[in-house]
Amino acid sequence: MSAASNGRTATRERVTAWTGQAIPRKEDDRLLQGEGSFVDDMGMQGQGYAWFVRSPHAHARIVSIDVSPALALDGVYAVLTGEEAKAMCKEPFFRIAPGAASHIEEWPLAVGKVRYQGDAVAVVLADTRENARDAAELIEIEYDPLPAVVDGVEAAESSAPILHEEAGTNLAWNGVFDYGDIDWALENADHVVKIDRLHFHRFSSTPIEAAGAVVDWDLGSGVVTINTNHQMPMFAAMFMGPTLGVPINKFSFSSRDIGGAFGTKIGFYPQLAALALLSKKAGRPVKWTEYRTENLLSSTHGNERTFLDIEVPVMADGTILGFKTRAYDDVGAYLHYEPLGGVIWSQVLPGCYKLKHIRVDYSATLTNKCPVSPNRGYSRMQHLWLVERIVDTVARELGFDPIELRKINFIRPEDYPYETPNGCVYDSGDLPRSLDMALELVNADYWRERQKELGKGKGKRIGIGVGSTLDSGTNNFGQARIINPELPFSGNGEAAIAKLDLYGEVNINLGTSPQGQGHETTSAQVAADILNLSPDKVTVTVGFEQANNSYIGFSGTYASQFAVTGLGAVMGAAQKLRDEILEVGAYALGLDKDEVELVDGSCVSKSDPSKSIPFIGIANLVYTNNAVLTPELREKVSLTCRYVYTPPFQVPDTTRKWGNLTLTYASQIHACVVEVDEETGEVKILAYAAVDDCGRRINPAIVEGQVHGAAGLGIAAALWESFDYDEDGQLMQPSFYEYHVGTALDIPDIRTGYIESPSPFTPNGAKGMGEGGGGALHAVCNAIQDTLNKDDAIVYDSHNSWERVYNLLKSGERQAPRGVSVLSRVSGS
Amino acid sequence: MITQSATQAIEVTINGTTYRRVVESRQLLVHFIRDTLGLTGTHIGCDTGSCGACSIIMNGKLVKSCMLLAPQADGAVIETVEGLGNDGELSTLQESFRDHHGLQCGYCTPGMLMAATYLLRNNPSPTEEEIRRGIKGNICRCTGYVNIVRSIKAAADSTQAELGDSVAKEVSK
Amino acid sequence: MLLKSVEYVRPDSVAQAIEILESNEGAALLAGGQSLVNILKHRVASVDVLVDIASLEELRFIETHPDGSIEIGACVTYDELDHSEVVRSNHEMIAWVASHIEDQQIRNRGTIGGNCCLSDPTNNLPPLLVSMDATMNIQSSKGMRQVRAEEFFKGYLMTAVQPGEILKSITVPRVPSDVGIGYVSLSVGEDSKAIVRSSAWVQLNDVIQDARVVLARVAPVPVRYQPMEEALRGSSATPEDIARAASLIGSDFEPVADSHGSSEYRREMAQVVAKRAVLEAVDKVRGEGGSK
């Protein structure tokens, strides 16, 4: 476990291309000095502090709320309850779901009922943080508890308590995805492997900065200013606008530094709406800082998915024909981004494999638990974990080596671009080589020897597992129509502005809301290459600044797409700017446009470099000296160049659920060596590696950092982090005391490798990456499986605490159900 | 004796500047530093003293400022992230974090830097294991800790090399 | 996350602290605060006055007595225990256990007195102190009294310390050269939340002369498990002997289940950690284990 340097080049010297260099980040200076601007660092004159009052019950009627004791406390400015909030709204939040779930009425605060422990019932505004909290405790609420449903499969049954009476069901959405002919495959395959149940658990990436906002509803102008760390502000605006009756151009969203998000800062628009109403009522700005227990209870769970009755047809030579399953996605008590998750997983329908016959009967169900928000790897991760467990289990049951079976079924490098059974196009990759690299990085051969020597019964066992996964990036929002054909969404994109300022400084301005991905730096690298000067001379303004920045409906930072959409927009804008500078420069030098070039901040004659005009001269001509220019040039050139990058998508076929749903497919292969204690079930990671292929890497250090981060989160989720509810719907892990986040002592050193298979579909050959696809979860589960005996149960859950591993180790001798069976039509496999 | 009261007049020296304020006894030290004094580099990430984003050095010891009340710091000498550099120049440790991509979102970074500063003061040449133990109380969700460990190791090596150089210069004089 | 209004006072002496405790029913002692501040943040207990004793020199000392025992002031921090030459010379297990409590920040503030008085079944030092047969020295306006560690812990947040009293120091007997101490934890995350722990003090010559086996987190307080101790006494301390003795830990306990483990698993693991703690103790006496 060496901490060797990754060989970064911290250089500012002249290089031929900045793209591909691991240059130090522009963001770091301010962040290292504690001079970042995170949402709790900021405020507004006259603000009050908000504290949400939240339900202790998982399911209950609200009988009465008496806020008078709170209002009587010194320093309290206002209190807002659900009924009041509803009266101030035009309509409930817009619903993505069709059918029964479209009738669900959700307001900024709970009205009539509470539906999960932590559901917000009221919000208090006071002069200090402490007074707001004290006042909140004084509010008297009478509840009439109702039975709760906490199982995502049971919730779909008609006997389950219904959360939203106006929907009449907890089934928020159902769709059957059916490709090829799985019935034929099951009838005719040499073997059918049946797995009873697999479960992907509920957890979250819990960024260290929780949610927050400073909100001001200015009664005079009608402008609602929202300074927040929400990572997709226009998504929030889409819901808040109609409900609050505020036109989009009257919202003024802004974000500055965000302390991590990983998808979890997308779902909290109801809180923002409640804060806006509170500000309107109180006539002053409202500052809200989510505290950790509040965050774990009410803000930030990932999707939990149960797979039942999995059947896998396999031929004698190891070719896996496909699989079928029923999937239940437990989305919690309210639909915020859901049920979009119901189609998003299908971007990676066959995983990394050439599977042709797949049927997934997918249901999204509502339960009395925290509403889910996309969590790093969102929806694809759950499905890819299923596929990896299937492949690993098939290998073991039929006597194949799990590595060899993967190679038999992998999509091969020569197959790209590869069209999957549902019409998605995988752009490029080299999975077999990635896999070999990962195995080499963990010294798999050495550990295989050690594993043989150690055997079983000596106290410890060694296991080796791999997880192959895809990080599908730049999604086609047209897939929302597969969920609900009425939704007017499709395509994707990002907008950027490149300009020369009054004094010729280069500025890039874009509406992404990064949370650590280094957008200022990579944007500068890309622009620097196009304008041919140092990235130090490019100022990049990121952060969602509705007033100043450029944005489109999909602007934000999520879903592994920035390298394509964001940088695509930067490239387009920078190219336009370059053209304009060349035009003006050529004119100023009395030359043709093809006789000049840009060098280090000047427009220079190619044949006589002494003839040049610096950018400040160009800016002068356009901004303050334009009578010198021709009328045509004045018409044409503004030095403020906006470009919207849009990927070449079509609207998918919603009847067949078919079409290209994502532009790029980065891959990661993870390899993991574990040591398991036979007496306790403790798992220790002895070696870990991840090989990433995200096409052309703009900044290799940033890419590697994302790989490390995704692996770290995945390892922690696999072994220590899980959100569990008891039968009364009480969350058993409401703080970091119960929810153990992996520390520097827990997470092992992570070795990395890379392959660059450029994407043929993107402007720069890069693919989005960052989420990672949950590879660590797949690899750790498979490594644990490798320590178990043939008569033990299979690893059936993505979370494996010591206790669970202990029970798996004992399952064989206890003759517990294995969870898997094989029907063979041929013998001797 | 500091007399019994729900408000206290306290005097705290932070990064060389002495502040005198009247506080509520119940105010957490981290809120005093951030809200009362406006030193927002120290961050809050949890409510159980688990994450370490609030780490500062108080009277020479690394502590979590969310686990202290403001009056407990009366008379104390405190260092926060804002005091690490020299007049806008990054320290060797901060430079090392920048050069080795030891931060992504930057939210855990101030606490991490204080923990690393404390570690290197007490153990100038730590092993990787010792580094990980030294930052165990600081949670990072972005980096998986790999580059943080590299950054701290490199800073230690670089400082040792500088010291070695200056010793060599002395010797050769 | 935010505290209720509370009064704060920093007395200059233990006597002053006791006066304050006696005249304020809702007063609580604040030493390191690494447990208490969390309790107050989550408002699970009500305190009117916080009496800050963390810097009282009377409570911050480590002394050796002529009989080889050491006396540790209640406000000595875990970090100070870790680095104390006195502690490491004959009572190194105290330093070792203290050095593995959570993290550096907590070790710089948390105190041995706090770890004992804010009695939580997952705390690190209480089971060790019970196995080492420590004595708790409690001071009040009436003078000093002693309570054996074994009798000190009464329940969650409850100890033998009565209102108006302060735990002043802890006396730990000399560890004879034929005694080894083993300490094993099963936890969620390294140096983190305990699932179960065991501390074993074993006196071994040809056979085991005496043994104290303490289990933590199978009951609200650390408990000595006499049946295992009896089975060990007189045995040759082979791995089989030890395993057999440990297997006696059965349905005597009903550990409270929580997010870190079920009752059943904790019971089964109690056998494992107890066995391993005794093995470790035995290895140390025989010189096989070396220091941790």
mmCIF file of N, CA and C in Angstrom, chain A residues 51 129-130 133-134 137 291 293 677 679-682 720 732-733 735-741 745-746 802-803 806 814, chain C residues 1-4 41-43 120 122 186-193 195 258-262 265 268-269 272 275-276:
data_model
loop_
_atom_site.group_PDB
_atom_site.id
_atom_site.type_symbol
_atom_site.label_atom_id
_atom_site.label_comp_id
_atom_site.label_asym_id
_atom_site.label_seq_id
_atom_site.Cartn_x
_atom_site.Cartn_y
_atom_site.Cartn_z
ATOM 1 N N TRP A 51 -36.014 26.839 11.123
ATOM 2 C CA TRP A 51 -35.911 25.483 11.665
ATOM 3 C C TRP A 51 -37.193 24.748 11.325
ATOM 4 N N ARG A 129 -30.254 31.143 15.464
ATOM 5 C CA ARG A 129 -30.415 29.706 15.210
ATOM 6 C C ARG A 129 -31.046 29.021 16.425
ATOM 7 N N GLU A 130 -30.495 29.369 17.600
ATOM 8 C CA GLU A 130 -30.949 28.682 18.823
ATOM 9 C C GLU A 130 -32.412 28.993 19.126
ATOM 10 N N ARG A 133 -34.731 26.982 17.001
ATOM 11 C CA ARG A 133 -34.836 25.605 17.490
ATOM 12 C C ARG A 133 -35.682 25.515 18.749
ATOM 13 N N ASP A 134 -35.445 26.437 19.672
ATOM 14 C CA ASP A 134 -36.224 26.436 20.911
ATOM 15 C C ASP A 134 -37.705 26.603 20.612
ATOM 16 N N GLU A 137 -39.524 23.513 19.266
ATOM 17 C CA GLU A 137 -39.873 22.517 20.286
ATOM 18 C C GLU A 137 -41.170 22.839 20.999
ATOM 19 N N TYR A 291 -29.160 20.427 9.309
ATOM 20 C CA TYR A 291 -28.189 19.767 10.172
ATOM 21 C C TYR A 291 -28.196 18.275 9.862
ATOM 22 N N THR A 293 -28.611 15.243 11.263
ATOM 23 C CA THR A 293 -29.702 14.313 11.558
ATOM 24 C C THR A 293 -30.894 14.611 10.650
ATOM 25 N N ASP A 677 -12.861 -12.995 8.270
ATOM 26 C CA ASP A 677 -12.620 -13.704 9.537
ATOM 27 C C ASP A 677 -13.729 -14.726 9.709
ATOM 28 N N GLU A 679 -14.663 -16.499 12.117
ATOM 29 C CA GLU A 679 -15.414 -16.536 13.382
ATOM 30 C C GLU A 679 -16.340 -15.342 13.577
ATOM 31 N N THR A 680 -16.029 -14.236 12.907
ATOM 32 C CA THR A 680 -16.818 -13.024 13.164
ATOM 33 C C THR A 680 -17.504 -12.474 11.927
ATOM 34 N N GLY A 681 -17.033 -12.836 10.729
ATOM 35 C CA GLY A 681 -17.582 -12.255 9.510
ATOM 36 C C GLY A 681 -16.963 -10.916 9.143
ATOM 37 N N GLU A 682 -15.960 -10.484 9.931
ATOM 38 C CA GLU A 682 -15.294 -9.207 9.606
ATOM 39 C C GLU A 682 -14.623 -9.310 8.242
ATOM 40 N N TRP A 720 -20.324 -0.820 5.460
ATOM 41 C CA TRP A 720 -20.705 -0.162 6.715
ATOM 42 C C TRP A 720 -21.967 0.674 6.639
ATOM 43 N N MET A 732 -33.222 3.677 11.723
ATOM 44 C CA MET A 732 -32.284 3.213 12.742
ATOM 45 C C MET A 732 -30.926 3.899 12.655
ATOM 46 N N GLN A 733 -30.710 4.660 11.610
ATOM 47 C CA GLN A 733 -29.419 5.342 11.461
ATOM 48 C C GLN A 733 -29.632 6.836 11.213
ATOM 49 N N SER A 735 -28.088 9.414 12.568
ATOM 50 C CA SER A 735 -26.941 10.309 12.735
ATOM 51 C C SER A 735 -25.682 9.543 12.364
ATOM 52 N N PHE A 736 -24.557 10.240 12.290
ATOM 53 C CA PHE A 736 -23.296 9.572 11.964
ATOM 54 C C PHE A 736 -22.803 8.661 13.084
ATOM 55 N N TYR A 737 -23.486 8.704 14.198
ATOM 56 C CA TYR A 737 -23.131 7.750 15.237
ATOM 57 C C TYR A 737 -23.563 6.345 14.818
ATOM 58 N N GLU A 738 -24.783 6.247 14.289
ATOM 59 C CA GLU A 738 -25.270 4.935 13.855
ATOM 60 C C GLU A 738 -24.837 4.625 12.425
ATOM 61 N N TYR A 739 -24.813 5.654 11.584
ATOM 62 C CA TYR A 739 -24.495 5.459 10.166
ATOM 63 C C TYR A 739 -22.997 5.657 10.025
ATOM 64 N N HIS A 740 -22.263 4.556 9.919
ATOM 65 C CA HIS A 740 -20.811 4.679 9.957
ATOM 66 C C HIS A 740 -20.252 5.003 8.580
ATOM 67 N N VAL A 741 -19.759 6.206 8.450
ATOM 68 C CA VAL A 741 -19.156 6.635 7.199
ATOM 69 C C VAL A 741 -17.692 6.190 7.186
ATOM 70 N N LEU A 745 -9.088 5.179 8.049
ATOM 71 C CA LEU A 745 -8.602 3.881 8.535
ATOM 72 C C LEU A 745 -9.370 2.726 7.903
ATOM 73 N N ASP A 746 -10.551 3.013 7.407
ATOM 74 C CA ASP A 746 -11.388 1.942 6.852
ATOM 75 C C ASP A 746 -11.150 1.744 5.354
ATOM 76 N N TRP A 802 -20.681 -7.209 9.048
ATOM 77 C CA TRP A 802 -19.997 -8.393 9.580
ATOM 78 C C TRP A 802 -21.038 -9.458 9.939
ATOM 79 N N GLU A 803 -22.133 -9.012 10.497
ATOM 80 C CA GLU A 803 -23.147 -9.978 10.918
ATOM 81 C C GLU A 803 -23.717 -10.724 9.723
ATOM 82 N N TYR A 806 -21.153 -13.152 8.526
ATOM 83 C CA TYR A 806 -21.095 -14.265 9.480
ATOM 84 C C TYR A 806 -22.218 -15.256 9.203
ATOM 85 N N ARG A 814 -25.882 -24.560 8.551
ATOM 86 C CA ARG A 814 -27.235 -24.434 9.114
ATOM 87 C C ARG A 814 -28.296 -24.911 8.130
ATOM 88 N N MET C 1 -29.179 19.893 17.279
ATOM 89 C CA MET C 1 -27.871 20.454 16.900
ATOM 90 C C MET C 1 -27.494 21.617 17.800
ATOM 91 N N LEU C 2 -28.479 22.319 18.326
ATOM 92 C CA LEU C 2 -28.194 23.520 19.115
ATOM 93 C C LEU C 2 -28.676 23.293 20.542
ATOM 94 N N LEU C 3 -27.907 23.814 21.483
ATOM 95 C CA LEU C 3 -28.223 23.525 22.882
ATOM 96 C C LEU C 3 -29.358 24.395 23.413
ATOM 97 N N LYS C 4 -30.012 23.862 24.438
ATOM 98 C CA LYS C 4 -30.938 24.700 25.212
ATOM 99 C C LYS C 4 -30.093 25.670 26.028
ATOM 100 N N LYS C 41 -26.549 18.456 22.523
ATOM 101 C CA LYS C 41 -26.960 18.875 21.176
ATOM 102 C C LYS C 41 -28.247 18.183 20.772
ATOM 103 N N HIS C 42 -28.362 16.910 21.093
ATOM 104 C CA HIS C 42 -29.542 16.142 20.710
ATOM 105 C C HIS C 42 -30.656 16.262 21.725
ATOM 106 N N ARG C 43 -30.400 17.066 22.769
ATOM 107 C CA ARG C 43 -31.419 17.377 23.772
ATOM 108 C C ARG C 43 -32.046 16.116 24.357
ATOM 109 N N ASP C 120 -21.552 4.386 29.133
ATOM 110 C CA ASP C 120 -22.214 3.922 27.921
ATOM 111 C C ASP C 120 -21.628 2.543 27.681
ATOM 112 N N THR C 122 -20.782 0.987 25.255
ATOM 113 C CA THR C 122 -19.772 0.852 24.213
ATOM 114 C C THR C 122 -18.444 1.522 24.578
ATOM 115 N N LEU C 186 -14.823 -6.015 18.701
ATOM 116 C CA LEU C 186 -15.408 -6.183 17.369
ATOM 117 C C LEU C 186 -16.196 -4.909 17.123
ATOM 118 N N SER C 187 -15.823 -4.176 16.088
ATOM 119 C CA SER C 187 -16.490 -2.889 15.906
ATOM 120 C C SER C 187 -16.872 -2.654 14.454
ATOM 121 N N VAL C 188 -17.758 -1.694 14.269
ATOM 122 C CA VAL C 188 -18.160 -1.261 12.928
ATOM 123 C C VAL C 188 -17.185 -0.175 12.534
ATOM 124 N N GLY C 189 -16.260 -0.475 11.664
ATOM 125 C CA GLY C 189 -15.235 0.509 11.359
ATOM 126 C C GLY C 189 -14.120 0.441 12.385
ATOM 127 N N GLU C 190 -12.883 0.691 11.931
ATOM 128 C CA GLU C 190 -11.749 0.555 12.832
ATOM 129 C C GLU C 190 -11.749 1.665 13.868
ATOM 130 N N ASP C 191 -11.419 1.290 15.114
ATOM 131 C CA ASP C 191 -11.396 2.247 16.238
ATOM 132 C C ASP C 191 -12.731 2.953 16.376
ATOM 133 N N SER C 192 -13.794 2.250 16.053
ATOM 134 C CA SER C 192 -15.076 2.939 16.001
ATOM 135 C C SER C 192 -16.125 2.253 16.865
ATOM 136 N N LYS C 193 -17.383 2.251 16.419
ATOM 137 C CA LYS C 193 -18.474 1.845 17.302
ATOM 138 C C LYS C 193 -18.411 0.360 17.651
ATOM 139 N N ILE C 195 -19.329 -3.344 18.703
ATOM 140 C CA ILE C 195 -20.412 -4.326 18.671
ATOM 141 C C ILE C 195 -20.352 -5.107 19.977
ATOM 142 N N ASP C 258 -29.359 -3.182 18.023
ATOM 143 C CA ASP C 258 -29.476 -1.857 17.405
ATOM 144 C C ASP C 258 -28.948 -1.934 15.988
ATOM 145 N N SER C 259 -28.721 -0.810 15.363
ATOM 146 C CA SER C 259 -28.326 -0.812 13.956
ATOM 147 C C SER C 259 -26.985 -1.494 13.735
ATOM 148 N N HIS C 260 -26.192 -1.670 14.771
ATOM 149 C CA HIS C 260 -24.876 -2.282 14.602
ATOM 150 C C HIS C 260 -24.862 -3.787 14.795
ATOM 151 N N GLY C 261 -25.931 -4.334 15.299
ATOM 152 C CA GLY C 261 -25.926 -5.783 15.487
ATOM 153 C C GLY C 261 -27.147 -6.277 16.216
ATOM 154 N N SER C 262 -27.538 -7.494 15.907
ATOM 155 C CA SER C 262 -28.670 -8.106 16.599
ATOM 156 C C SER C 262 -28.214 -8.642 17.947
ATOM 157 N N TYR C 265 -26.333 -12.109 17.392
ATOM 158 C CA TYR C 265 -24.966 -11.978 16.888
ATOM 159 C C TYR C 265 -24.039 -11.514 18.002
ATOM 160 N N GLU C 268 -23.190 -14.363 20.267
ATOM 161 C CA GLU C 268 -22.216 -15.294 19.674
ATOM 162 C C GLU C 268 -20.829 -14.667 19.600
ATOM 163 N N MET C 269 -20.785 -13.389 19.299
ATOM 164 C CA MET C 269 -19.496 -12.717 19.202
ATOM 165 C C MET C 269 -18.837 -12.512 20.559
ATOM 166 N N VAL C 272 -16.498 -15.122 21.067
ATOM 167 C CA VAL C 272 -15.289 -14.995 20.251
ATOM 168 C C VAL C 272 -14.333 -13.966 20.850
ATOM 169 N N LYS C 275 -12.817 -15.239 24.122
ATOM 170 C CA LYS C 275 -11.793 -16.254 23.848
ATOM 171 C C LYS C 275 -10.510 -15.585 23.374
ATOM 172 N N ARG C 276 -10.639 -14.656 22.428
ATOM 173 C CA ARG C 276 -9.451 -14.019 21.865
ATOM 174 C C ARG C 276 -8.741 -13.152 22.899
#
